[in-house]
Amino acid sequence: MLLLRCYPRITDWLFEVSGIDLRFLPIYSYGFFVALGFIVAAAIAAWELRRREQLGLINFTTKTVTTGEAPTVSSLLINALVGFILLFKIVAIFLDKEAFGANPQSFIFSMGGNWLAGILGAMIFGGYSYYAAKKEQLPTPKIEIVKVYPSQQIGDLVVIAAVLGVLGANFFNYLENPEDYSSFAQDPIGSLFSGLSIFGGLIFAGIGFGIYAYVKKIHILHLFDSVAPGYILANGIGRIGCHVSGDGDWGIVNVAPKPDFIPQFLWSNDYAHNIINAGVPIPGCEGNFCNHLLLPVYPTPVYEFLQCAVICIILLSLRKKLTIYPGVLFSIFLIFNGIQRFTIEKIRDISDRELFHVLGFNLKQAEIISIGMVIAGVLSAAILLRIYRAHK
């Protein structure tokens, strides 16, 4: 069952259930579920933004678009370069699957590749770019002023969330675990996608959204309200990636007898075949990812997914009622997210985490931020509601 053992790569699962062996492709489970989370979050945010746009609560901006221009040298060169890089690497991957599977990052970022395929890719992409531009070319280029709504700019928000979210998550992880700086120096690209602190990603992405909203003249409170439900669900989907890959984000040891009414996957897990090779060897297993935990632990990522899904449903059920109070939905999100993370930290494995001494309490970084989020959510909701009611 998918939730009772680990599949570090999606292709491992595909091989087990179908016999199709694509394990040379490094489609890692964690990255797959994170990407899925981004897609779901973007869809929910765009859906909610469109609703608020139709109500006239979020204004559009305008931009000048020129159509019918002749092919430009810069456009042809960019497309040719993209085609060259893609085929240069893709063909090399299929010709040398073992080297790629052994170290995908090193293979991708090396100078090695298939030059003939790269040149062919440049010709195909560059040629098609020229053909498409000539097909649309007009005797006189047409200049139009078009409306641009925030829901049409969701791709920009996804990029901001991805880039700043990863950087922020790693920044907070390094604050909590300074020893990780050494691994960053040795492998900066790989380190960007390990040891993520979700709150750091939330804070950095939030700052990026705020700046983007200011530059694009988007109502920031409506934007944050629209993004909140999708974000919390994406967080939960990402946790499923942690669980399926077995990246160490699990709970404390749980050897208590399982009640009959609770499914095994919700009670405990030994995370067999985990990606970090934690625990002891599995008898008879050969190759990579052949360890499991000696003692089963609480599957906290599954709990987090369920918590996040419930919070998402609550936020979606409140969004229409709170539309007239911009920012209050996001305040409620802060409260729920803070409570969710604080409670789950009580049964998470913290053997490798530093504790901070605050007012006589030993707290984890996540617990401190959780408390801050709840306080910020309560205060902002109270202040906003007081302002809105005073102007009625």
Short mmCIF file of C-alpha atoms in Angstrom, two decimals:
data_model
loop_
_atom_site.label_atom_id
_atom_site.label_comp_id
_atom_site.label_asym_id
_atom_site.label_seq_id
_atom_site.Cartn_x
_atom_site.Cartn_y
_atom_site.Cartn_z
CA MET A 1 0.00 0.00 0.00
CA LEU A 2 1.27 3.46 -0.92
CA LEU A 3 1.02 4.80 2.64
CA LEU A 4 2.66 1.80 4.36
CA ARG A 5 6.08 1.90 2.68
CA CYS A 6 8.24 4.52 1.00
CA TYR A 7 8.77 5.15 -2.66
CA PRO A 8 11.65 7.65 -2.96
CA ARG A 9 10.87 8.00 -6.65
CA ILE A 10 7.49 7.88 -8.33
CA THR A 11 9.07 5.53 -10.85
CA ASP A 12 9.75 3.06 -7.98
CA TRP A 13 6.02 2.91 -7.33
CA LEU A 14 5.26 2.63 -11.06
CA PHE A 15 7.67 -0.30 -11.36
CA GLU A 16 6.13 -2.13 -8.40
CA VAL A 17 2.52 -1.82 -9.55
CA SER A 18 3.02 -2.21 -13.31
CA GLY A 19 6.46 -3.67 -13.96
CA ILE A 20 7.36 -0.71 -16.18
CA ASP A 21 10.98 0.14 -15.35
CA LEU A 22 11.60 3.88 -15.68
CA ARG A 23 13.66 4.09 -12.52
CA PHE A 24 16.52 5.77 -14.35
CA LEU A 25 14.31 8.87 -14.45
CA PRO A 26 14.82 10.83 -11.19
CA ILE A 27 11.17 11.75 -10.68
CA TYR A 28 11.44 11.98 -6.93
CA SER A 29 8.26 11.61 -4.90
CA TYR A 30 8.85 14.67 -2.75
CA GLY A 31 9.37 16.94 -5.75
CA PHE A 32 6.38 15.39 -7.52
CA PHE A 33 4.01 16.12 -4.65
CA VAL A 34 5.44 19.61 -4.12
CA ALA A 35 4.82 20.36 -7.80
CA LEU A 36 1.31 18.91 -7.48
CA GLY A 37 0.75 21.17 -4.47
CA PHE A 38 1.78 24.24 -6.48
CA ILE A 39 -0.64 23.30 -9.27
CA VAL A 40 -3.55 22.81 -6.86
CA ALA A 41 -2.77 26.04 -4.98
CA ALA A 42 -2.55 28.00 -8.24
CA ALA A 43 -5.89 26.60 -9.45
CA ILE A 44 -7.69 27.48 -6.20
CA ALA A 45 -6.13 30.96 -6.04
CA ALA A 46 -7.04 31.73 -9.67
CA TRP A 47 -10.60 30.49 -9.09
CA GLU A 48 -11.06 32.70 -6.02
CA LEU A 49 -9.41 35.72 -7.65
CA ARG A 50 -11.81 35.45 -10.61
CA ARG A 51 -14.76 35.42 -8.22
CA ARG A 52 -13.57 38.61 -6.54
CA GLU A 53 -12.81 40.20 -9.90
CA GLN A 54 -16.37 39.52 -11.06
CA LEU A 55 -17.62 41.24 -7.91
CA GLY A 56 -15.55 44.29 -8.81
CA LEU A 57 -13.39 43.98 -5.69
CA ILE A 58 -10.10 43.64 -7.54
CA ASN A 59 -9.22 46.00 -10.37
CA PHE A 60 -7.42 45.18 -13.57
CA THR A 61 -4.32 46.86 -14.95
CA THR A 62 -3.52 47.56 -18.58
CA LYS A 63 -0.54 46.85 -20.75
CA THR A 64 0.42 47.58 -24.33
CA VAL A 65 0.69 44.56 -26.62
CA THR A 66 2.13 44.63 -30.12
CA THR A 67 1.02 41.89 -32.53
CA GLY A 68 2.00 41.11 -36.09
CA GLU A 69 5.67 42.02 -35.75
CA ALA A 70 8.29 40.47 -37.97
CA PRO A 71 10.51 37.77 -36.44
CA THR A 72 13.20 39.32 -34.25
CA VAL A 73 16.76 38.10 -33.92
CA SER A 74 16.53 38.00 -30.11
CA SER A 75 13.39 35.84 -30.18
CA LEU A 76 14.91 33.42 -32.67
CA LEU A 77 18.13 33.14 -30.67
CA ILE A 78 16.31 32.53 -27.38
CA ASN A 79 14.13 29.80 -28.88
CA ALA A 80 17.11 28.21 -30.61
CA LEU A 81 19.06 28.22 -27.34
CA VAL A 82 16.16 26.58 -25.49
CA GLY A 83 15.88 23.91 -28.18
CA PHE A 84 19.62 23.28 -28.09
CA ILE A 85 19.74 22.84 -24.30
CA LEU A 86 16.68 20.59 -24.18
CA LEU A 87 17.74 18.10 -26.83
CA PHE A 88 21.42 18.40 -25.86
CA LYS A 89 20.55 17.00 -22.42
CA ILE A 90 17.47 14.85 -23.09
CA VAL A 91 19.10 12.70 -25.76
CA ALA A 92 22.21 12.35 -23.59
CA ILE A 93 20.04 11.14 -20.70
CA PHE A 94 18.53 8.34 -22.77
CA LEU A 95 21.93 7.36 -24.18
CA ASP A 96 23.56 7.20 -20.75
CA LYS A 97 20.81 6.25 -18.29
CA GLU A 98 23.19 4.82 -15.69
CA ALA A 99 25.28 7.98 -15.33
CA PHE A 100 22.15 10.11 -15.15
CA GLY A 101 20.47 7.87 -12.57
CA ALA A 102 23.60 7.79 -10.39
CA ASN A 103 23.82 11.57 -10.05
CA PRO A 104 21.08 13.51 -11.88
CA GLN A 105 22.13 16.96 -10.64
CA SER A 106 25.75 16.50 -11.65
CA PHE A 107 24.69 15.15 -15.04
CA ILE A 108 22.26 17.98 -15.77
CA PHE A 109 24.58 20.80 -14.73
CA SER A 110 27.67 19.36 -16.39
CA MET A 111 28.91 20.46 -19.81
CA GLY A 112 28.29 16.99 -21.21
CA GLY A 113 25.56 16.23 -23.70
CA ASN A 114 24.79 15.21 -27.27
CA TRP A 115 25.97 17.98 -29.60
CA LEU A 116 24.27 16.65 -32.71
CA ALA A 117 20.92 16.50 -30.90
CA GLY A 118 21.52 19.98 -29.50
CA ILE A 119 22.14 21.46 -32.94
CA LEU A 120 19.04 19.69 -34.26
CA GLY A 121 17.01 21.08 -31.35
CA ALA A 122 18.24 24.60 -32.07
CA MET A 123 17.22 24.27 -35.71
CA ILE A 124 13.76 22.89 -34.84
CA PHE A 125 12.92 25.47 -32.17
CA GLY A 126 14.47 28.38 -34.04
CA GLY A 127 12.83 27.35 -37.31
CA TYR A 128 9.40 26.94 -35.74
CA SER A 129 9.73 30.31 -34.00
CA TYR A 130 10.48 31.95 -37.35
CA TYR A 131 7.58 30.14 -39.06
CA ALA A 132 5.09 31.06 -36.33
CA ALA A 133 6.13 34.73 -36.33
CA LYS A 134 5.95 35.00 -40.13
CA LYS A 135 2.51 33.39 -40.11
CA GLU A 136 1.19 36.06 -37.72
CA GLN A 137 3.09 38.96 -39.30
CA LEU A 138 0.99 41.92 -40.47
CA PRO A 139 1.88 44.61 -43.03
CA THR A 140 1.65 47.09 -40.17
CA PRO A 141 2.11 45.78 -36.61
CA LYS A 142 -0.97 46.30 -34.45
CA ILE A 143 -0.70 47.98 -31.06
CA GLU A 144 -3.42 47.20 -28.51
CA ILE A 145 -4.07 48.10 -24.90
CA VAL A 146 -5.38 45.03 -23.08
CA LYS A 147 -6.79 44.47 -19.61
CA VAL A 148 -4.81 42.22 -17.30
CA TYR A 149 -6.52 40.75 -14.23
CA PRO A 150 -4.70 39.26 -11.23
CA SER A 151 -6.16 35.82 -12.00
CA GLN A 152 -4.28 35.94 -15.30
CA GLN A 153 -1.01 36.59 -13.47
CA ILE A 154 -1.16 33.47 -11.33
CA GLY A 155 1.91 32.12 -13.10
CA ASP A 156 3.95 35.03 -11.74
CA LEU A 157 2.73 34.24 -8.23
CA VAL A 158 3.68 30.58 -8.61
CA VAL A 159 7.22 31.55 -9.64
CA ILE A 160 7.49 33.96 -6.69
CA ALA A 161 6.22 31.29 -4.30
CA ALA A 162 8.57 28.66 -5.72
CA VAL A 163 11.74 30.77 -5.73
CA LEU A 164 11.27 32.80 -2.55
CA GLY A 165 9.55 29.91 -0.80
CA VAL A 166 12.52 27.60 -1.30
CA LEU A 167 15.03 30.31 -0.36
CA GLY A 168 13.05 31.31 2.72
CA ALA A 169 12.56 27.73 3.81
CA ASN A 170 16.27 27.04 3.61
CA PHE A 171 17.15 30.31 5.35
CA PHE A 172 15.04 29.36 8.36
CA ASN A 173 16.37 25.81 8.26
CA TYR A 174 19.93 27.13 8.47
CA LEU A 175 18.99 29.39 11.37
CA GLU A 176 17.83 26.30 13.22
CA ASN A 177 20.62 24.03 11.96
CA PRO A 178 23.82 26.05 11.31
CA GLU A 179 25.73 22.86 10.53
CA ASP A 180 23.80 22.64 7.25
CA TYR A 181 25.89 25.52 5.90
CA SER A 182 28.73 23.06 5.25
CA SER A 183 26.51 20.89 3.04
CA PHE A 184 25.28 24.02 1.25
CA ALA A 185 28.87 24.99 0.42
CA GLN A 186 29.53 21.53 -1.01
CA ASP A 187 26.25 21.19 -2.93
CA PRO A 188 24.37 24.53 -3.14
CA ILE A 189 21.79 23.37 -5.68
CA GLY A 190 20.99 20.12 -3.89
CA SER A 191 20.84 21.86 -0.51
CA LEU A 192 18.18 24.26 -1.75
CA PHE A 193 15.74 21.36 -1.90
CA SER A 194 16.55 19.68 1.39
CA GLY A 195 15.90 20.52 5.00
CA LEU A 196 13.02 22.82 4.20
CA SER A 197 11.37 24.89 6.93
CA ILE A 198 7.83 25.52 5.71
CA PHE A 199 7.33 28.67 7.78
CA GLY A 200 10.39 30.29 6.24
CA GLY A 201 8.91 29.62 2.83
CA LEU A 202 5.58 31.11 3.90
CA ILE A 203 7.19 34.29 5.25
CA PHE A 204 9.46 34.89 2.25
CA ALA A 205 6.70 34.09 -0.24
CA GLY A 206 4.35 36.42 1.64
CA ILE A 207 6.86 39.26 1.40
CA GLY A 208 7.25 38.56 -2.30
CA PHE A 209 3.47 38.56 -2.81
CA GLY A 210 3.21 41.87 -0.97
CA ILE A 211 5.84 43.53 -3.15
CA TYR A 212 4.27 42.08 -6.31
CA ALA A 213 0.82 43.30 -5.28
CA TYR A 214 2.19 46.80 -4.66
CA VAL A 215 3.99 46.94 -8.01
CA LYS A 216 1.02 45.53 -9.94
CA LYS A 217 -1.53 47.59 -7.97
CA ILE A 218 -3.41 44.50 -6.74
CA HIS A 219 -5.51 44.79 -3.57
CA ILE A 220 -3.13 43.01 -1.20
CA LEU A 221 -5.73 41.83 1.34
CA HIS A 222 -7.97 40.31 -1.33
CA LEU A 223 -4.88 38.67 -2.83
CA PHE A 224 -3.85 37.11 0.49
CA ASP A 225 -7.42 35.93 1.15
CA SER A 226 -7.51 34.30 -2.28
CA VAL A 227 -4.19 32.54 -1.84
CA ALA A 228 -4.72 31.22 1.72
CA PRO A 229 -6.99 28.17 1.08
CA GLY A 230 -4.82 26.87 -1.73
CA TYR A 231 -1.63 27.43 0.21
CA ILE A 232 -2.71 25.38 3.21
CA LEU A 233 -3.84 22.51 0.97
CA ALA A 234 -0.57 22.66 -0.97
CA ASN A 235 1.25 22.43 2.34
CA GLY A 236 -0.65 19.24 3.12
CA ILE A 237 0.04 17.75 -0.31
CA GLY A 238 3.73 18.52 0.16
CA ARG A 239 3.62 16.60 3.45
CA ILE A 240 2.36 13.56 1.58
CA GLY A 241 5.55 13.90 -0.46
CA CYS A 242 7.54 13.82 2.79
CA HIS A 243 5.67 10.70 3.86
CA VAL A 244 5.91 8.79 0.59
CA SER A 245 9.61 9.56 0.12
CA GLY A 246 10.50 8.99 3.78
CA ASP A 247 12.61 12.13 4.14
CA GLY A 248 12.84 11.96 7.94
CA ASP A 249 9.87 14.23 8.63
CA TRP A 250 8.14 11.71 10.84
CA GLY A 251 7.00 11.45 14.44
CA ILE A 252 8.32 10.00 17.65
CA VAL A 253 8.42 6.26 18.33
CA ASN A 254 4.99 4.66 18.71
CA VAL A 255 5.04 1.06 19.94
CA ALA A 256 1.65 1.20 21.66
CA PRO A 257 -0.90 -1.46 20.57
CA LYS A 258 -3.04 -0.28 17.66
CA PRO A 259 -6.77 0.11 18.39
CA ASP A 260 -8.87 -2.02 16.05
CA PHE A 261 -10.80 0.95 14.64
CA ILE A 262 -7.69 2.84 13.47
CA PRO A 263 -6.07 1.85 10.14
CA GLN A 264 -2.42 0.85 10.34
CA PHE A 265 -1.26 3.69 8.07
CA LEU A 266 -2.68 6.21 10.55
CA TRP A 267 -1.17 4.58 13.63
CA SER A 268 2.49 3.80 12.99
CA ASN A 269 4.99 3.25 10.20
CA ASP A 270 8.54 1.92 9.98
CA TYR A 271 9.19 3.88 6.77
CA ALA A 272 10.68 0.97 4.86
CA HIS A 273 12.79 1.98 1.84
CA ASN A 274 13.05 5.59 3.04
CA ILE A 275 15.11 7.93 0.89
CA ILE A 276 17.56 8.92 3.65
CA ASN A 277 18.38 5.27 4.46
CA ALA A 278 17.54 5.76 8.13
CA GLY A 279 17.31 2.74 10.41
CA VAL A 280 18.56 -0.80 9.82
CA PRO A 281 18.91 -2.89 6.64
CA ILE A 282 15.86 -4.75 5.34
CA PRO A 283 16.66 -8.49 5.07
CA GLY A 284 16.91 -9.64 1.46
CA CYS A 285 16.77 -6.12 -0.01
CA GLU A 286 19.49 -5.08 -2.45
CA GLY A 287 20.31 -1.76 -4.02
CA ASN A 288 19.43 1.74 -2.87
CA PHE A 289 16.84 2.60 -0.23
CA CYS A 290 17.00 -0.72 1.65
CA ASN A 291 16.59 0.47 5.24
CA HIS A 292 13.67 0.75 7.64
CA LEU A 293 13.23 2.11 11.14
CA LEU A 294 13.89 -0.39 13.90
CA LEU A 295 10.90 0.95 15.87
CA PRO A 296 7.73 2.31 14.20
CA VAL A 297 6.88 5.99 14.56
CA TYR A 298 3.84 8.22 14.25
CA PRO A 299 3.20 9.07 10.55
CA THR A 300 2.95 12.80 11.26
CA PRO A 301 2.98 13.86 7.58
CA VAL A 302 -0.31 12.00 7.10
CA TYR A 303 -1.78 13.80 10.10
CA GLU A 304 -0.61 17.13 8.68
CA PHE A 305 -2.24 16.41 5.34
CA LEU A 306 -5.54 15.68 7.07
CA GLN A 307 -5.24 18.82 9.21
CA CYS A 308 -4.45 20.98 6.18
CA ALA A 309 -7.32 19.50 4.17
CA VAL A 310 -9.79 20.29 6.97
CA ILE A 311 -8.45 23.84 7.32
CA CYS A 312 -8.75 24.34 3.55
CA ILE A 313 -12.40 23.22 3.64
CA ILE A 314 -13.11 25.60 6.53
CA LEU A 315 -11.49 28.53 4.73
CA LEU A 316 -13.36 27.79 1.51
CA SER A 317 -16.64 27.62 3.43
CA LEU A 318 -15.97 31.04 5.01
CA ARG A 319 -14.63 32.88 1.97
CA LYS A 320 -17.98 34.20 0.67
CA LYS A 321 -19.19 35.31 4.10
CA LEU A 322 -15.95 37.18 4.75
CA THR A 323 -15.56 38.72 1.30
CA ILE A 324 -16.74 42.08 2.65
CA TYR A 325 -13.98 41.95 5.27
CA PRO A 326 -10.75 41.71 3.24
CA GLY A 327 -7.87 40.24 5.20
CA VAL A 328 -9.96 38.50 7.85
CA LEU A 329 -9.90 35.17 6.02
CA PHE A 330 -6.11 35.34 5.90
CA SER A 331 -6.06 36.16 9.62
CA ILE A 332 -8.10 33.01 10.29
CA PHE A 333 -5.65 31.09 8.12
CA LEU A 334 -2.78 32.33 10.30
CA ILE A 335 -4.58 31.18 13.44
CA PHE A 336 -5.41 27.73 12.10
CA ASN A 337 -1.99 27.22 10.52
CA GLY A 338 -0.28 28.20 13.75
CA ILE A 339 -2.43 25.83 15.83
CA GLN A 340 -1.96 23.03 13.31
CA ARG A 341 1.82 23.25 13.35
CA PHE A 342 2.09 23.74 17.12
CA THR A 343 0.04 20.63 17.85
CA ILE A 344 1.85 18.40 15.37
CA GLU A 345 5.23 19.44 16.79
CA LYS A 346 4.33 17.67 20.03
CA ILE A 347 4.72 14.25 18.41
CA ARG A 348 7.35 15.00 15.76
CA ASP A 349 10.87 13.60 15.98
CA ILE A 350 13.15 16.46 17.10
CA SER A 351 16.28 14.49 17.88
CA ASP A 352 18.28 16.60 15.41
CA ARG A 353 16.68 19.96 16.14
CA GLU A 354 17.95 22.77 18.34
CA LEU A 355 15.66 24.01 21.13
CA PHE A 356 15.32 27.69 21.99
CA HIS A 357 14.90 28.87 25.58
CA VAL A 358 12.00 31.35 25.75
CA LEU A 359 10.52 32.54 29.07
CA GLY A 360 11.60 29.35 30.79
CA PHE A 361 10.24 27.05 28.06
CA ASN A 362 12.24 24.91 25.66
CA LEU A 363 10.63 25.53 22.28
CA LYS A 364 11.36 24.51 18.73
CA GLN A 365 11.66 27.14 16.03
CA ALA A 366 8.36 25.99 14.52
CA GLU A 367 6.59 26.30 17.87
CA ILE A 368 7.83 29.86 18.36
CA ILE A 369 6.67 30.88 14.89
CA SER A 370 3.37 29.04 15.41
CA ILE A 371 2.65 31.06 18.53
CA GLY A 372 3.55 34.24 16.66
CA MET A 373 1.20 33.32 13.82
CA VAL A 374 -1.72 32.73 16.18
CA ILE A 375 -1.11 36.05 17.94
CA ALA A 376 -0.74 37.87 14.61
CA GLY A 377 -3.92 36.24 13.30
CA VAL A 378 -5.99 37.14 16.36
CA LEU A 379 -4.74 40.73 16.47
CA SER A 380 -5.11 41.36 12.74
CA ALA A 381 -8.63 39.88 12.67
CA ALA A 382 -9.69 42.01 15.64
CA ILE A 383 -8.19 45.19 14.19
CA LEU A 384 -9.63 44.65 10.71
CA LEU A 385 -13.12 43.82 11.98
CA ARG A 386 -13.09 46.88 14.22
CA ILE A 387 -12.07 49.10 11.29
CA TYR A 388 -14.69 47.66 8.94
CA ARG A 389 -17.50 47.91 11.49
CA ALA A 390 -16.53 51.47 12.33
CA HIS A 391 -16.97 52.46 8.67
CA LYS A 392 -20.40 50.85 8.28
#
